[in-house]
Amino acid sequence: KAGVTQTPRYLIKTRGQQVTLSCSPISGHRSVSWYQQTPGQGLQFLFEYFSETQRNKGNFPGRFSGRQFSNSRSEMNVSTLELGDSALYLCASSSGQGAVGELFFGEGSRLTVL
Amino acid sequence: AQRVTQPEKLLSVFKGAPVELKCNYSYSGSPELFWYVQYSRQRLQLLLRHISRESIKGFTADLNKGETSFHLKKPFAQEEDSAMYYCALSVERVGQKLVFGQGTRLTINP
């Protein structure tokens, strides 16, 4: 099975712009979660989608949003970028049923905000 | 508050020596805990979960509710164990929402 695929792998934006990141889960997986990883805060949960519905949400401002499509692919969007949004954004998929905590991670999208 | 604490950012041991990576958690419910590992140039991956009570790559972890700990142990370290290790806590009964510790970078010296 192909692993979790994230695009783009690297991107550079300027303050005030917006960005969209994409995640294709492992085939058959219906749950997609997003995490932000920074040196200072570590791995922080953003949100989880299951069957096109947001099932869990972290403590991030409304500038961070996401969605999931019928084929389970997911996108996350960050609007009005700030310098502090520079981070590695990780996507993880799981079957979504049982197996709590068993996440399969992608390689991440590294966002730099200038 | 839901929190996972890994007190050691860096841990260095010699090959063949025992390894213990510490993890403490704060959670009011019934905890489900995990260890994730990231080897150099690889993705973050699940190493083991407390509910399975299994040994993976020689590593074991026991949940101690009294001490709110979930330390990862291996009796004899190998060079290929060098990696970043994260302890994680599941905080929702439905769905996937993990709280991660800050991680411990383990280096095994030859």
GROMACS .gro file of C-alpha atoms in nm:
model
  224
    1LYS     CA    1   0.000   0.000   0.000
    2ALA     CA    2   0.122   0.349  -0.074
    3GLY     CA    3   0.183   0.558   0.234
    4VAL     CA    4   0.035   0.891   0.329
    5THR     CA    5   0.127   1.151   0.069
    6GLN     CA    6   0.151   1.520   0.141
    7THR     CA    7   0.194   1.802  -0.108
    8PRO     CA    8   0.369   2.031  -0.143
    9ARG     CA    9   0.671   1.919   0.056
   10TYR     CA   10   0.816   2.268   0.089
   11LEU     CA   11   0.673   2.612   0.041
   12ILE     CA   12   0.756   2.970   0.121
   13LYS     CA   13   0.493   3.236   0.174
   14THR     CA   14   0.486   3.592   0.301
   15ARG     CA   15   0.286   3.732   0.588
   16GLY     CA   16  -0.077   3.790   0.507
   17GLN     CA   17  -0.095   3.530   0.234
   18GLN     CA   18  -0.287   3.207   0.259
   19VAL     CA   19  -0.179   2.850   0.198
   20THR     CA   20  -0.346   2.520   0.119
   21LEU     CA   21  -0.184   2.188   0.201
   22SER     CA   22  -0.300   1.854   0.069
   23CYS     CA   23  -0.297   1.504   0.214
   24SER     CA   24  -0.381   1.173   0.050
   25PRO     CA   25  -0.435   0.901   0.310
   26ILE     CA   26  -0.356   0.534   0.283
   27SER     CA   27  -0.613   0.361   0.065
   28GLY     CA   28  -0.910   0.255   0.274
   29HIS     CA   29  -0.835   0.492   0.560
   30ARG     CA   30  -1.123   0.723   0.640
   31SER     CA   31  -0.970   0.933   0.916
   32VAL     CA   32  -0.722   1.211   0.848
   33SER     CA   33  -0.559   1.415   1.124
   34TRP     CA   34  -0.338   1.720   1.099
   35TYR     CA   35  -0.059   1.821   1.335
   36GLN     CA   36   0.167   2.124   1.352
   37GLN     CA   37   0.526   2.059   1.456
   38THR     CA   38   0.754   2.338   1.574
   39PRO     CA   39   1.078   2.333   1.776
   40GLY     CA   40   0.917   2.529   2.058
   41GLN     CA   41   0.574   2.369   2.087
   42GLY     CA   42   0.643   2.023   1.951
   43LEU     CA   43   0.360   1.828   1.790
   44GLN     CA   44   0.022   1.993   1.832
   45PHE     CA   45  -0.309   1.855   1.713
   46LEU     CA   46  -0.498   2.073   1.466
   47PHE     CA   47  -0.803   1.870   1.366
   48GLU     CA   48  -0.930   1.532   1.254
   49TYR     CA   49  -1.171   1.451   0.975
   50PHE     CA   50  -1.368   1.131   0.934
   51SER     CA   51  -1.607   1.065   0.649
   52GLU     CA   52  -1.596   1.432   0.542
   53THR     CA   53  -1.687   1.558   0.890
   54GLN     CA   54  -1.464   1.726   1.142
   55ARG     CA   55  -1.461   1.487   1.435
   56ASN     CA   56  -1.208   1.652   1.665
   57LYS     CA   57  -1.053   1.995   1.687
   58GLY     CA   58  -0.746   2.138   1.857
   59ASN     CA   59  -0.688   2.481   2.006
   60PHE     CA   60  -0.589   2.678   1.700
   61PRO     CA   61  -0.742   3.004   1.578
   62GLY     CA   62  -1.005   3.009   1.307
   63ARG     CA   63  -0.741   3.097   1.049
   64PHE     CA   64  -0.667   2.726   1.042
   65SER     CA   65  -0.932   2.525   0.865
   66GLY     CA   66  -0.962   2.196   0.687
   67ARG     CA   67  -1.189   1.975   0.489
   68GLN     CA   68  -1.214   1.622   0.366
   69PHE     CA   69  -1.342   1.500   0.035
   70SER     CA   70  -1.548   1.193  -0.047
   71ASN     CA   71  -1.233   1.004  -0.147
   72SER     CA   72  -1.090   1.076   0.203
   73ARG     CA   73  -0.827   1.316   0.070
   74SER     CA   74  -0.794   1.616   0.296
   75GLU     CA   75  -0.679   1.973   0.269
   76MET     CA   76  -0.593   2.225   0.532
   77ASN     CA   77  -0.587   2.597   0.480
   78VAL     CA   78  -0.418   2.870   0.676
   79SER     CA   79  -0.530   3.223   0.600
   80THR     CA   80  -0.361   3.553   0.684
   81LEU     CA   81  -0.030   3.386   0.750
   82GLU     CA   82   0.182   3.497   1.044
   83LEU     CA   83   0.552   3.441   1.104
   84GLY     CA   84   0.463   3.198   1.383
   85ASP     CA   85   0.285   2.971   1.138
   86SER     CA   86   0.622   2.857   1.006
   87ALA     CA   87   0.625   2.487   1.088
   88LEU     CA   88   0.619   2.134   0.962
   89TYR     CA   89   0.259   2.031   0.903
   90LEU     CA   90   0.204   1.661   0.938
   91CYS     CA   91  -0.089   1.464   0.814
   92ALA     CA   92  -0.176   1.123   0.955
   93SER     CA   93  -0.434   0.871   0.847
   94SER     CA   94  -0.600   0.582   1.021
   95SER     CA   95  -0.880   0.342   0.949
   96GLY     CA   96  -1.095   0.550   1.181
   97GLN     CA   97  -1.263   0.255   1.342
   98GLY     CA   98  -1.106   0.112   1.652
   99ALA     CA   99  -0.727   0.106   1.676
  100VAL     CA  100  -0.724   0.434   1.866
  101GLY     CA  101  -0.390   0.606   1.838
  102GLU     CA  102  -0.262   0.403   1.547
  103LEU     CA  103  -0.170   0.680   1.309
  104PHE     CA  104   0.026   0.657   0.985
  105PHE     CA  105   0.211   0.979   0.920
  106GLY     CA  106   0.316   1.150   0.602
  107GLU     CA  107   0.651   1.319   0.551
  108GLY     CA  108   0.504   1.659   0.612
  109SER     CA  109   0.477   1.994   0.438
  110ARG     CA  110   0.735   2.245   0.558
  111LEU     CA  111   0.595   2.596   0.552
  112THR     CA  112   0.817   2.900   0.586
  113VAL     CA  113   0.650   3.237   0.635
  114LEU     CA  114   0.865   3.542   0.561
  115ALA     CA  115  -0.527   1.949   3.194
  116GLN     CA  116  -0.412   1.690   2.946
  117ARG     CA  117  -0.039   1.684   2.931
  118VAL     CA  118   0.248   1.452   2.843
  119THR     CA  119   0.590   1.523   2.984
  120GLN     CA  120   0.915   1.372   2.864
  121PRO     CA  121   1.173   1.516   3.103
  122GLU     CA  122   1.479   1.429   2.896
  123LYS     CA  123   1.535   1.609   2.567
  124LEU     CA  124   1.851   1.412   2.504
  125LEU     CA  125   1.959   1.071   2.625
  126SER     CA  126   2.285   0.902   2.537
  127VAL     CA  127   2.378   0.546   2.632
  128PHE     CA  128   2.633   0.292   2.520
  129LYS     CA  129   2.549  -0.007   2.305
  130GLY     CA  130   2.449  -0.300   2.521
  131ALA     CA  131   2.346  -0.082   2.813
  132PRO     CA  132   1.986  -0.063   2.937
  133VAL     CA  133   1.767   0.220   2.812
  134GLU     CA  134   1.478   0.392   2.985
  135LEU     CA  135   1.293   0.683   2.828
  136LYS     CA  136   1.066   0.854   3.076
  137CYS     CA  137   0.709   0.964   3.013
  138ASN     CA  138   0.462   1.110   3.259
  139TYR     CA  139   0.108   1.209   3.181
  140SER     CA  140  -0.173   1.415   3.327
  141TYR     CA  141  -0.524   1.301   3.238
  142SER     CA  142  -0.844   1.269   3.435
  143GLY     CA  143  -0.989   0.984   3.233
  144SER     CA  144  -0.874   0.632   3.161
  145PRO     CA  145  -0.550   0.682   2.966
  146GLU     CA  146  -0.451   0.522   2.640
  147LEU     CA  147  -0.081   0.574   2.582
  148PHE     CA  148   0.154   0.520   2.293
  149TRP     CA  149   0.517   0.549   2.197
  150TYR     CA  150   0.601   0.682   1.853
  151VAL     CA  151   0.948   0.678   1.700
  152GLN     CA  152   1.114   0.870   1.420
  153TYR     CA  153   1.435   0.728   1.279
  154SER     CA  154   1.666   0.950   1.077
  155ARG     CA  155   1.509   1.046   0.743
  156GLN     CA  156   1.199   0.835   0.812
  157ARG     CA  157   0.842   0.915   0.901
  158LEU     CA  158   0.702   0.923   1.247
  159GLN     CA  159   0.567   0.576   1.322
  160LEU     CA  160   0.392   0.393   1.600
  161LEU     CA  161   0.627   0.182   1.811
  162LEU     CA  162   0.390   0.040   2.067
  163ARG     CA  163   0.071   0.103   2.262
  164HIS     CA  164   0.009   0.018   2.623
  165ILE     CA  165  -0.311  -0.172   2.556
  166SER     CA  166  -0.126  -0.430   2.346
  167ARG     CA  167   0.122  -0.511   2.622
  168GLU     CA  168   0.365  -0.629   2.357
  169SER     CA  169   0.738  -0.600   2.301
  170ILE     CA  170   0.845  -0.434   1.979
  171LYS     CA  171   1.211  -0.434   1.874
  172GLY     CA  172   1.292  -0.535   2.231
  173PHE     CA  173   1.114  -0.233   2.379
  174THR     CA  174   0.843  -0.260   2.641
  175ALA     CA  175   0.640   0.001   2.826
  176ASP     CA  176   0.425  -0.045   3.132
  177LEU     CA  177   0.146   0.186   3.229
  178ASN     CA  178   0.170   0.282   3.597
  179LYS     CA  179  -0.151   0.463   3.687
  180GLY     CA  180  -0.035   0.533   4.041
  181GLU     CA  181   0.271   0.720   3.919
  182THR     CA  182   0.098   0.837   3.597
  183SER     CA  183   0.393   0.709   3.400
  184PHE     CA  184   0.452   0.512   3.082
  185HIS     CA  185   0.828   0.468   3.060
  186LEU     CA  186   0.984   0.293   2.760
  187LYS     CA  187   1.250   0.035   2.837
  188LYS     CA  188   1.494  -0.188   2.659
  189PRO     CA  189   1.742  -0.409   2.841
  190PHE     CA  190   2.022  -0.393   2.584
  191ALA     CA  191   2.046  -0.094   2.352
  192GLN     CA  192   2.148  -0.133   1.990
  193GLU     CA  193   2.292   0.132   1.760
  194GLU     CA  194   1.982   0.115   1.537
  195ASP     CA  195   1.773   0.234   1.832
  196SER     CA  196   1.910   0.585   1.785
  197ALA     CA  197   1.606   0.797   1.703
  198MET     CA  198   1.358   1.053   1.831
  199TYR     CA  199   1.098   0.902   2.063
  200TYR     CA  200   0.761   1.058   2.143
  201CYS     CA  201   0.518   0.955   2.410
  202ALA     CA  202   0.153   1.025   2.323
  203LEU     CA  203  -0.180   1.021   2.502
  204SER     CA  204  -0.520   0.970   2.340
  205VAL     CA  205  -0.762   1.224   2.483
  206GLU     CA  206  -1.086   1.155   2.304
  207ARG     CA  207  -1.305   0.849   2.335
  208VAL     CA  208  -1.413   0.881   1.974
  209GLY     CA  209  -1.167   0.950   1.700
  210GLN     CA  210  -0.801   1.023   1.687
  211LYS     CA  211  -0.668   1.308   1.895
  212LEU     CA  212  -0.326   1.262   2.046
  213VAL     CA  213  -0.135   1.483   2.284
  214PHE     CA  214   0.238   1.436   2.230
  215GLY     CA  215   0.530   1.491   2.460
  216GLN     CA  216   0.820   1.705   2.343
  217GLY     CA  217   1.023   1.401   2.252
  218THR     CA  218   1.352   1.249   2.361
  219ARG     CA  219   1.643   1.213   2.123
  220LEU     CA  220   1.812   0.883   2.201
  221THR     CA  221   2.168   0.829   2.087
  222ILE     CA  222   2.334   0.491   2.119
  223ASN     CA  223   2.710   0.515   2.127
  224PRO     CA  224   2.918   0.227   1.991
   0.00000   0.00000   0.00000
